[in-house]
Amino acid sequence: MTVEVLLMNRTAVAMAADSAVSVTEDSRVLSAQTGVQKVFVLNSQTASGLMVHGLAEFCGCPWATVVEAFKAKGLGGEPTLAATVESLAGLLRSLYGGELVSREQAATYFRFFVAYSVRDFQLHYERLQAAAPGRPKDELLSLALEHLRSEVMETTVYGDEGPKQVQRGRVGEETQVLQALIAENLDEVLELMADDLLGHGVVSREMRAKLAGVVRAGLTTTWMPSELPTTGVVVAGFGRDEISPSYFELQVYGLVGDVLKYDYSDAGRLGPELPVVIKSFAQDSAVNRFLRGADWVFLANTDYASAHLANEMFQDMFQGGNMDAGQKKALTGQMTGLVAEAVRFGLYQAMRARFTYVLDTYGSKVRSATSAEPLGRLAGQLLTLPIVESELTGNLTVARPFSILRLSKGGASLSLEKDLI
């Protein structure tokens, strides 16, 4: 649990993070307010930095230690920031079986990945069962498997022509180490988790074999189970030969054997078409309300409430009359859908208007900051929104002090702040 912000203009970068962290203990994820650093300088001369949210560790090793290993190998001064990110990924792969990540730890992460994959299979099954309660169990299990297979092998990309499904990228091939883990653990973990989550004997041996094939394919694609604890990694700043800054956002799970499970979430380079970046991460509902006027919880609650009220209203309106029960139900459903869609569209337009206003005001301050110093101050002000909200509501998952990293071609500076900026 944590909150972070990233501000960028064409000459400088500021990253700010609070001090609450999430760590693992056995299979549990625990929160702690220990003042752990989550923002790091990768290279002070080329001015690049790294920020983490979610888990504060990589395969049980603190990210601070990983960053020190990265710098100790002389990495971080590559010609481009993209090359720096690739160097980071290469370092993470190389940690298998060494001082920082043992073979046993990587095997544990393999088993956790399989367990969370079965959990996703269960979630698909339960959703289908709720939608069609009378449908035969075997049909629902087969459909759930197909839904999971689709997620493992494909992802949605959004372009000018709208969303479309494309094949997922790969994180590598099956190595001998991974093949050995598959042979020793996959079937056993699948059987234990299927019996535990869905009931003993519910998933047949034949279905388990098909599920194993899907999970095995997912080990080498960029797919991550929905509830899998991961680390969000943001790398921002400059490459050695770059004048304009850029950023890369990754989702990192860890090593499954000697294969690194990660995916790119977003990336951007500052320029005429992208003069400013204002991004927030993790427990950022307060920041989203400032930027767009609403967060996803408010949107979900509004969507549910408007549909529920519209349904009740139209049911009362259509009582009596000459329509039969089927016609009334169909018309009520159509009218409820229209009202809910109108509310969604209205909220979307209001959020666009709010974001335009913020870009014209706060965003103009970000864009016009002539150095990293004022940009860092703006990042600190933005970060205080969720920190103050958490203190007022007694939420212990966001905490002071917070770190601010300022980057420009002139160098890097990292400060620790406690009071409001």
CSV table of C-alpha atoms in Angstrom, one decimal:
chain,number,residue,atom,x,y,z
A,1,MET,CA,0.0,0.0,0.0
A,2,THR,CA,1.5,3.3,-1.0
A,3,VAL,CA,1.0,6.4,-3.1
A,4,GLU,CA,3.3,8.1,-5.6
A,5,VAL,CA,3.3,10.8,-8.2
A,6,LEU,CA,5.3,11.5,-11.3
A,7,LEU,CA,5.6,15.0,-12.8
A,8,MET,CA,7.5,15.8,-16.0
A,9,ASN,CA,8.1,18.6,-18.4
A,10,ARG,CA,10.5,18.9,-21.3
A,11,THR,CA,13.4,19.8,-19.1
A,12,ALA,CA,12.9,18.2,-15.7
A,13,VAL,CA,11.4,15.2,-13.8
A,14,ALA,CA,10.1,15.0,-10.2
A,15,MET,CA,9.1,11.8,-8.5
A,16,ALA,CA,7.5,11.8,-5.0
A,17,ALA,CA,6.5,8.8,-2.8
A,18,ASP,CA,5.2,8.3,0.8
A,19,SER,CA,6.9,5.9,3.2
A,20,ALA,CA,4.3,3.2,3.7
A,21,VAL,CA,5.3,-0.2,2.2
A,22,SER,CA,3.9,-3.6,1.5
A,23,VAL,CA,6.1,-6.7,2.2
A,24,THR,CA,5.5,-10.5,2.1
A,25,GLU,CA,5.5,-12.9,5.0
A,26,ASP,CA,4.9,-16.5,3.8
A,27,SER,CA,1.9,-16.1,1.5
A,28,ARG,CA,0.6,-12.9,3.2
A,29,VAL,CA,1.1,-9.3,2.2
A,30,LEU,CA,1.6,-7.0,5.1
A,31,SER,CA,1.6,-3.2,5.3
A,32,ALA,CA,4.2,-1.3,7.4
A,33,GLN,CA,5.0,2.4,8.0
A,34,THR,CA,8.7,2.2,8.4
A,35,GLY,CA,9.9,5.1,6.4
A,36,VAL,CA,11.3,2.8,3.8
A,37,GLN,CA,12.7,4.6,0.8
A,38,LYS,CA,10.9,3.9,-2.4
A,39,VAL,CA,12.6,6.5,-4.7
A,40,PHE,CA,16.2,5.9,-5.8
A,41,VAL,CA,18.8,7.6,-8.0
A,42,LEU,CA,20.0,5.2,-10.7
A,43,ASN,CA,22.6,7.5,-12.1
A,44,SER,CA,23.3,11.0,-10.8
A,45,GLN,CA,25.2,12.2,-13.9
A,46,THR,CA,22.8,11.2,-16.7
A,47,ALA,CA,20.0,11.9,-14.2
A,48,SER,CA,17.8,8.8,-14.1
A,49,GLY,CA,15.8,7.5,-11.2
A,50,LEU,CA,13.5,4.6,-10.1
A,51,MET,CA,10.4,4.6,-8.0
A,52,VAL,CA,8.5,1.5,-6.7
A,53,HIS,CA,4.9,1.0,-5.5
A,54,GLY,CA,3.2,-2.2,-4.4
A,55,LEU,CA,5.6,-4.7,-2.9
A,56,ALA,CA,8.8,-3.1,-1.6
A,57,GLU,CA,10.8,-6.3,-2.4
A,58,PHE,CA,11.9,-8.4,-5.4
A,59,CYS,CA,11.6,-12.1,-4.5
A,60,GLY,CA,12.0,-11.3,-0.9
A,61,CYS,CA,15.0,-8.9,-1.5
A,62,PRO,CA,14.5,-5.2,-0.7
A,63,TRP,CA,14.4,-3.0,-3.8
A,64,ALA,CA,16.9,-0.7,-2.2
A,65,THR,CA,19.4,-3.6,-2.2
A,66,VAL,CA,18.5,-4.4,-5.9
A,67,VAL,CA,19.2,-0.8,-6.8
A,68,GLU,CA,22.6,-0.9,-5.0
A,69,ALA,CA,23.5,-4.1,-6.9
A,70,PHE,CA,22.5,-2.3,-10.2
A,71,LYS,CA,24.8,0.6,-9.5
A,72,ALA,CA,27.6,-1.6,-8.2
A,73,LYS,CA,27.8,-3.2,-11.6
A,74,GLY,CA,28.2,0.2,-13.2
A,75,LEU,CA,24.8,0.2,-14.8
A,76,GLY,CA,22.5,3.2,-15.2
A,77,GLY,CA,24.6,5.4,-17.6
A,78,GLU,CA,23.4,3.9,-20.9
A,79,PRO,CA,22.9,6.1,-24.0
A,80,THR,CA,19.1,5.9,-23.7
A,81,LEU,CA,16.7,5.4,-20.8
A,82,ALA,CA,15.2,2.5,-22.7
A,83,ALA,CA,18.6,0.8,-22.6
A,84,THR,CA,18.8,1.5,-18.8
A,85,VAL,CA,15.4,-0.3,-18.3
A,86,GLU,CA,16.7,-3.2,-20.3
A,87,SER,CA,19.9,-3.3,-18.1
A,88,LEU,CA,17.6,-3.3,-15.1
A,89,ALA,CA,15.7,-6.3,-16.5
A,90,GLY,CA,18.9,-8.1,-17.3
A,91,LEU,CA,20.2,-7.6,-13.7
A,92,LEU,CA,16.9,-8.9,-12.2
A,93,ARG,CA,17.3,-12.1,-14.4
A,94,SER,CA,20.9,-12.5,-13.3
A,95,LEU,CA,19.9,-12.6,-9.6
A,96,TYR,CA,18.6,-16.1,-9.8
A,97,GLY,CA,20.6,-18.5,-7.5
A,98,GLY,CA,22.9,-15.8,-6.2
A,99,GLU,CA,23.3,-13.9,-3.0
A,100,LEU,CA,20.1,-11.9,-3.3
A,101,VAL,CA,17.6,-14.5,-4.7
A,102,SER,CA,18.1,-18.1,-3.8
A,103,ARG,CA,16.9,-21.0,-6.0
A,104,GLU,CA,14.4,-21.9,-3.2
A,105,GLN,CA,12.9,-18.4,-3.3
A,106,ALA,CA,12.5,-18.5,-7.1
A,107,ALA,CA,10.8,-21.9,-6.7
A,108,THR,CA,8.4,-20.5,-4.1
A,109,TYR,CA,7.5,-17.6,-6.5
A,110,PHE,CA,6.8,-20.3,-9.2
A,111,ARG,CA,4.4,-22.1,-6.9
A,112,PHE,CA,2.7,-18.8,-5.9
A,113,PHE,CA,2.2,-17.9,-9.5
A,114,VAL,CA,0.5,-21.2,-10.2
A,115,ALA,CA,-1.7,-20.8,-7.1
A,116,TYR,CA,-2.9,-17.4,-8.1
A,117,SER,CA,-3.5,-18.6,-11.7
A,118,VAL,CA,-5.9,-21.2,-10.3
A,119,ARG,CA,-7.5,-18.4,-8.3
A,120,ASP,CA,-8.3,-16.6,-11.5
A,121,PHE,CA,-9.8,-19.8,-13.0
A,122,GLN,CA,-12.0,-19.9,-9.9
A,123,LEU,CA,-13.1,-16.3,-10.3
A,124,HIS,CA,-14.1,-16.9,-14.0
A,125,TYR,CA,-16.0,-20.0,-12.9
A,126,GLU,CA,-17.9,-18.2,-10.2
A,127,ARG,CA,-18.9,-15.3,-12.4
A,128,LEU,CA,-20.2,-17.6,-15.1
A,129,GLN,CA,-22.0,-19.6,-12.4
A,130,ALA,CA,-23.7,-16.5,-11.1
A,131,ALA,CA,-24.8,-15.4,-14.6
A,132,ALA,CA,-26.2,-18.9,-15.5
A,133,PRO,CA,-26.9,-20.7,-12.2
A,134,GLY,CA,-28.6,-23.7,-13.8
A,135,ARG,CA,-25.9,-24.4,-16.4
A,136,PRO,CA,-24.0,-27.8,-16.1
A,137,LYS,CA,-20.8,-27.6,-14.0
A,138,ASP,CA,-18.6,-29.1,-16.7
A,139,GLU,CA,-19.8,-26.5,-19.3
A,140,LEU,CA,-19.0,-23.7,-16.9
A,141,LEU,CA,-15.6,-25.1,-16.1
A,142,SER,CA,-14.8,-25.3,-19.8
A,143,LEU,CA,-16.0,-21.8,-20.4
A,144,ALA,CA,-13.9,-20.5,-17.5
A,145,LEU,CA,-10.9,-22.2,-18.9
A,146,GLU,CA,-11.4,-20.5,-22.3
A,147,HIS,CA,-11.8,-17.1,-20.6
A,148,LEU,CA,-8.5,-17.8,-18.8
A,149,ARG,CA,-6.8,-19.0,-21.9
A,150,SER,CA,-7.8,-15.8,-23.7
A,151,GLU,CA,-6.4,-13.6,-21.0
A,152,VAL,CA,-3.1,-15.6,-20.9
A,153,MET,CA,-2.6,-15.4,-24.7
A,154,GLU,CA,-4.1,-12.0,-25.7
A,155,THR,CA,-4.3,-8.5,-24.4
A,156,THR,CA,-6.4,-5.4,-25.4
A,157,VAL,CA,-4.7,-2.4,-27.0
A,158,TYR,CA,-6.4,0.9,-27.7
A,159,GLY,CA,-5.7,2.8,-30.9
A,160,ASP,CA,-7.4,5.4,-33.1
A,161,GLU,CA,-9.9,2.7,-34.3
A,162,GLY,CA,-10.8,1.6,-30.8
A,163,PRO,CA,-9.8,-1.4,-28.7
A,164,LYS,CA,-8.6,-4.6,-30.3
A,165,GLN,CA,-7.1,-7.9,-29.1
A,166,VAL,CA,-3.5,-8.7,-29.9
A,167,GLN,CA,-1.2,-11.5,-28.9
A,168,ARG,CA,0.7,-11.0,-25.7
A,169,GLY,CA,4.4,-10.5,-25.6
A,170,ARG,CA,6.7,-13.1,-24.2
A,171,VAL,CA,9.1,-12.8,-21.3
A,172,GLY,CA,11.3,-15.7,-22.5
A,173,GLU,CA,11.3,-19.3,-23.3
A,174,GLU,CA,11.1,-22.3,-21.1
A,175,THR,CA,14.6,-22.8,-19.7
A,176,GLN,CA,15.8,-26.1,-18.2
A,177,VAL,CA,15.3,-24.6,-14.7
A,178,LEU,CA,11.7,-23.7,-15.5
A,179,GLN,CA,11.0,-27.1,-17.1
A,180,ALA,CA,12.3,-28.8,-14.0
A,181,LEU,CA,10.0,-26.7,-11.7
A,182,ILE,CA,7.0,-27.5,-14.0
A,183,ALA,CA,7.7,-31.2,-13.8
A,184,GLU,CA,8.2,-31.2,-10.0
A,185,ASN,CA,5.4,-28.7,-8.9
A,186,LEU,CA,2.8,-27.8,-11.5
A,187,ASP,CA,0.4,-30.8,-11.3
A,188,GLU,CA,0.7,-31.0,-7.5
A,189,VAL,CA,0.0,-27.3,-6.9
A,190,LEU,CA,-2.9,-27.3,-9.4
A,191,GLU,CA,-4.6,-30.3,-7.8
A,192,LEU,CA,-4.2,-28.8,-4.2
A,193,MET,CA,-5.5,-25.4,-5.2
A,194,ALA,CA,-8.3,-26.7,-7.4
A,195,ASP,CA,-9.6,-28.9,-4.5
A,196,ASP,CA,-9.1,-26.1,-2.0
A,197,LEU,CA,-10.8,-23.3,-4.0
A,198,LEU,CA,-13.5,-25.3,-6.0
A,199,GLY,CA,-14.1,-28.3,-3.9
A,200,HIS,CA,-12.6,-31.8,-3.9
A,201,GLY,CA,-13.1,-33.6,-7.2
A,202,VAL,CA,-15.0,-30.7,-8.8
A,203,VAL,CA,-12.2,-30.2,-11.4
A,204,SER,CA,-11.6,-33.5,-13.2
A,205,ARG,CA,-8.2,-34.9,-14.0
A,206,GLU,CA,-8.8,-34.1,-17.7
A,207,MET,CA,-9.8,-30.5,-16.9
A,208,ARG,CA,-6.7,-30.1,-14.6
A,209,ALA,CA,-4.5,-31.2,-17.5
A,210,LYS,CA,-6.0,-28.6,-19.7
A,211,LEU,CA,-5.7,-26.0,-17.0
A,212,ALA,CA,-2.0,-27.0,-16.5
A,213,GLY,CA,-1.4,-26.3,-20.2
A,214,VAL,CA,-2.9,-22.8,-19.9
A,215,VAL,CA,-0.9,-21.9,-16.8
A,216,ARG,CA,2.2,-23.3,-18.4
A,217,ALA,CA,1.8,-21.0,-21.3
A,218,GLY,CA,1.2,-18.1,-19.0
A,219,LEU,CA,4.6,-18.6,-17.3
A,220,THR,CA,6.4,-17.2,-20.4
A,221,THR,CA,3.9,-14.5,-21.5
A,222,THR,CA,3.5,-11.1,-20.0
A,223,TRP,CA,0.2,-12.2,-18.3
A,224,MET,CA,-0.2,-11.8,-14.6
A,225,PRO,CA,-3.0,-13.3,-12.5
A,226,SER,CA,-5.4,-10.6,-11.2
A,227,GLU,CA,-4.6,-10.9,-7.5
A,228,LEU,CA,-0.9,-11.6,-7.8
A,229,PRO,CA,1.2,-9.3,-5.5
A,230,THR,CA,3.5,-7.3,-7.8
A,231,THR,CA,5.7,-4.2,-7.7
A,232,GLY,CA,5.0,-1.2,-9.9
A,233,VAL,CA,8.4,0.1,-11.1
A,234,VAL,CA,8.7,3.6,-12.7
A,235,VAL,CA,11.9,4.5,-14.3
A,236,ALA,CA,12.2,8.1,-15.4
A,237,GLY,CA,14.8,10.7,-16.4
A,238,PHE,CA,17.5,10.9,-19.2
A,239,GLY,CA,19.8,8.6,-21.0
A,240,ARG,CA,23.4,9.7,-21.5
A,241,ASP,CA,22.8,10.9,-25.0
A,242,GLU,CA,19.2,12.2,-24.5
A,243,ILE,CA,18.1,15.8,-24.2
A,244,SER,CA,14.5,15.2,-23.4
A,245,PRO,CA,13.3,13.0,-20.5
A,246,SER,CA,11.2,9.9,-20.8
A,247,TYR,CA,9.5,7.4,-18.5
A,248,PHE,CA,8.8,3.7,-18.4
A,249,GLU,CA,6.3,2.0,-16.2
A,250,LEU,CA,6.6,-1.8,-15.5
A,251,GLN,CA,4.7,-4.4,-13.5
A,252,VAL,CA,7.2,-6.8,-11.9
A,253,TYR,CA,6.4,-10.0,-10.2
A,254,GLY,CA,9.7,-11.8,-9.8
A,255,LEU,CA,11.6,-14.8,-10.9
A,256,VAL,CA,9.7,-18.0,-11.7
A,257,GLY,CA,12.8,-20.2,-11.7
A,258,ASP,CA,15.3,-18.2,-13.8
A,259,VAL,CA,12.6,-16.5,-15.9
A,260,LEU,CA,11.7,-12.9,-15.1
A,261,LYS,CA,7.9,-12.3,-15.0
A,262,TYR,CA,7.2,-8.6,-15.8
A,263,ASP,CA,5.3,-6.5,-18.3
A,264,TYR,CA,5.5,-2.9,-19.6
A,265,SER,CA,2.5,-0.9,-18.5
A,266,ASP,CA,3.2,2.5,-20.1
A,267,ALA,CA,5.9,4.7,-21.5
A,268,GLY,CA,6.3,8.2,-22.9
A,269,ARG,CA,8.9,10.7,-24.1
A,270,LEU,CA,8.4,14.4,-23.6
A,271,GLY,CA,8.2,16.6,-26.7
A,272,PRO,CA,5.9,18.8,-28.6
A,273,GLU,CA,3.0,16.3,-28.5
A,274,LEU,CA,3.6,15.4,-24.9
A,275,PRO,CA,4.8,18.6,-23.1
A,276,VAL,CA,3.8,17.5,-19.6
A,277,VAL,CA,3.1,14.3,-17.7
A,278,ILE,CA,1.0,14.2,-14.5
A,279,LYS,CA,0.7,10.6,-13.2
A,280,SER,CA,-0.2,9.0,-9.9
A,281,PHE,CA,0.1,5.4,-8.8
A,282,ALA,CA,-1.3,2.9,-6.3
A,283,GLN,CA,-3.5,4.4,-3.6
A,284,ASP,CA,-4.2,7.5,-5.6
A,285,SER,CA,-7.9,8.1,-5.3
A,286,ALA,CA,-7.4,11.6,-3.7
A,287,VAL,CA,-5.1,12.5,-6.6
A,288,ASN,CA,-7.6,11.2,-9.2
A,289,ARG,CA,-10.4,13.3,-7.6
A,290,PHE,CA,-8.2,16.4,-7.9
A,291,LEU,CA,-7.3,15.7,-11.5
A,292,ARG,CA,-10.7,14.4,-12.8
A,293,GLY,CA,-13.3,15.2,-10.1
A,294,ALA,CA,-14.0,11.5,-9.3
A,295,ASP,CA,-12.3,8.2,-8.6
A,296,TRP,CA,-13.2,4.7,-9.7
A,297,VAL,CA,-15.0,4.0,-6.4
A,298,PHE,CA,-17.3,7.0,-6.9
A,299,LEU,CA,-17.9,6.0,-10.6
A,300,ALA,CA,-18.8,2.4,-9.7
A,301,ASN,CA,-21.1,3.5,-6.9
A,302,THR,CA,-22.8,6.0,-9.2
A,303,ASP,CA,-23.2,3.4,-11.9
A,304,TYR,CA,-24.8,1.0,-9.5
A,305,ALA,CA,-27.1,3.5,-7.8
A,306,SER,CA,-28.3,5.1,-11.1
A,307,ALA,CA,-29.1,1.7,-12.6
A,308,HIS,CA,-30.9,0.5,-9.4
A,309,LEU,CA,-33.0,3.6,-9.1
A,310,ALA,CA,-33.9,3.7,-12.8
A,311,ASN,CA,-34.9,0.0,-12.6
A,312,GLU,CA,-37.3,0.7,-9.7
A,313,MET,CA,-38.7,3.8,-11.3
A,314,PHE,CA,-39.5,2.1,-14.6
A,315,GLN,CA,-40.9,-1.0,-12.9
A,316,ASP,CA,-43.4,1.3,-11.0
A,317,MET,CA,-44.1,3.3,-14.2
A,318,PHE,CA,-45.0,0.2,-16.2
A,319,GLN,CA,-47.3,-1.4,-13.6
A,320,GLY,CA,-50.7,-2.0,-15.1
A,321,GLY,CA,-51.4,-1.2,-18.7
A,322,ASN,CA,-51.7,-3.7,-21.5
A,323,MET,CA,-48.2,-5.1,-21.6
A,324,ASP,CA,-47.5,-8.7,-20.5
A,325,ALA,CA,-44.8,-9.5,-17.9
A,326,GLY,CA,-42.1,-10.2,-20.6
A,327,GLN,CA,-42.7,-6.9,-22.4
A,328,LYS,CA,-42.6,-5.0,-19.1
A,329,LYS,CA,-39.3,-6.7,-18.2
A,330,ALA,CA,-37.7,-6.0,-21.6
A,331,LEU,CA,-38.8,-2.4,-21.7
A,332,THR,CA,-37.7,-1.8,-18.1
A,333,GLY,CA,-34.3,-3.3,-19.0
A,334,GLN,CA,-33.9,-1.1,-22.1
A,335,MET,CA,-34.9,2.1,-20.3
A,336,THR,CA,-32.7,1.3,-17.3
A,337,GLY,CA,-29.8,0.8,-19.7
A,338,LEU,CA,-30.4,4.1,-21.4
A,339,VAL,CA,-30.5,6.0,-18.2
A,340,ALA,CA,-27.3,4.3,-16.8
A,341,GLU,CA,-25.5,5.1,-20.1
A,342,ALA,CA,-26.6,8.7,-20.0
A,343,VAL,CA,-25.3,9.0,-16.4
A,344,ARG,CA,-22.0,7.4,-17.4
A,345,PHE,CA,-21.6,9.8,-20.4
A,346,GLY,CA,-22.5,12.8,-18.3
A,347,LEU,CA,-19.9,11.8,-15.7
A,348,TYR,CA,-17.3,11.2,-18.5
A,349,GLN,CA,-17.9,14.7,-19.9
A,350,ALA,CA,-17.7,16.3,-16.5
A,351,MET,CA,-14.4,14.5,-15.8
A,352,ARG,CA,-13.0,15.6,-19.1
A,353,ALA,CA,-14.0,19.2,-18.3
A,354,ARG,CA,-12.4,18.9,-14.8
A,355,PHE,CA,-9.1,17.5,-16.3
A,356,THR,CA,-9.0,20.2,-18.9
A,357,TYR,CA,-9.3,22.8,-16.1
A,358,VAL,CA,-6.6,21.2,-14.1
A,359,LEU,CA,-4.3,21.1,-17.1
A,360,ASP,CA,-5.0,24.8,-17.7
A,361,THR,CA,-4.1,25.7,-14.1
A,362,TYR,CA,-2.0,23.2,-12.2
A,363,GLY,CA,-0.7,21.7,-15.5
A,364,SER,CA,0.5,25.0,-16.7
A,365,LYS,CA,2.6,25.3,-13.5
A,366,VAL,CA,4.1,21.9,-14.2
A,367,ARG,CA,4.8,22.8,-17.8
A,368,SER,CA,6.4,26.2,-17.0
A,369,ALA,CA,8.7,25.0,-14.2
A,370,THR,CA,12.1,26.0,-15.5
A,371,SER,CA,14.1,23.6,-13.3
A,372,ALA,CA,13.7,20.5,-11.2
A,373,GLU,CA,13.4,22.4,-7.9
A,374,PRO,CA,9.9,24.0,-8.5
A,375,LEU,CA,8.8,20.8,-10.2
A,376,GLY,CA,9.7,18.8,-7.0
A,377,ARG,CA,7.7,21.3,-4.9
A,378,LEU,CA,4.7,20.8,-7.1
A,379,ALA,CA,5.1,17.0,-6.8
A,380,GLY,CA,5.2,17.3,-3.0
A,381,GLN,CA,2.0,19.5,-3.0
A,382,LEU,CA,0.2,16.9,-5.1
A,383,LEU,CA,1.4,14.0,-2.8
A,384,THR,CA,0.1,15.8,0.3
A,385,LEU,CA,-3.5,15.3,-0.9
A,386,PRO,CA,-3.7,11.5,-0.2
A,387,ILE,CA,-1.4,11.9,2.8
A,388,VAL,CA,-3.7,14.4,4.5
A,389,GLU,CA,-6.8,12.4,3.6
A,390,SER,CA,-5.3,9.2,5.1
A,391,GLU,CA,-4.5,11.1,8.3
A,392,LEU,CA,-8.0,12.6,8.6
A,393,THR,CA,-9.7,9.2,8.0
A,394,GLY,CA,-7.3,7.1,10.1
A,395,ASN,CA,-6.0,5.1,7.1
A,396,LEU,CA,-2.6,3.7,8.0
A,397,THR,CA,-1.6,2.6,4.5
A,398,VAL,CA,-0.2,6.0,3.4
A,399,ALA,CA,2.4,7.8,5.6
A,400,ARG,CA,4.9,10.5,6.1
A,401,PRO,CA,7.8,11.2,5.7
A,402,PHE,CA,7.9,11.3,1.9
A,403,SER,CA,10.8,11.4,-0.6
A,404,ILE,CA,11.1,13.7,-3.6
A,405,LEU,CA,13.6,13.0,-6.4
A,406,ARG,CA,14.4,15.9,-8.7
A,407,LEU,CA,16.1,15.1,-12.1
A,408,SER,CA,17.4,17.4,-14.8
A,409,LYS,CA,20.4,17.3,-17.2
A,410,GLY,CA,22.2,19.2,-14.4
A,411,GLY,CA,22.0,16.2,-12.1
A,412,ALA,CA,19.8,14.5,-9.5
A,413,SER,CA,18.9,15.3,-5.9
A,414,LEU,CA,16.9,13.3,-3.4
A,415,SER,CA,15.3,14.8,-0.3
A,416,LEU,CA,13.2,13.6,2.6
A,417,GLU,CA,10.2,15.7,3.6
A,418,LYS,CA,8.0,15.6,6.6
A,419,ASP,CA,5.9,18.8,6.6
A,420,LEU,CA,3.6,20.1,4.0
A,421,ILE,CA,5.3,21.9,1.2
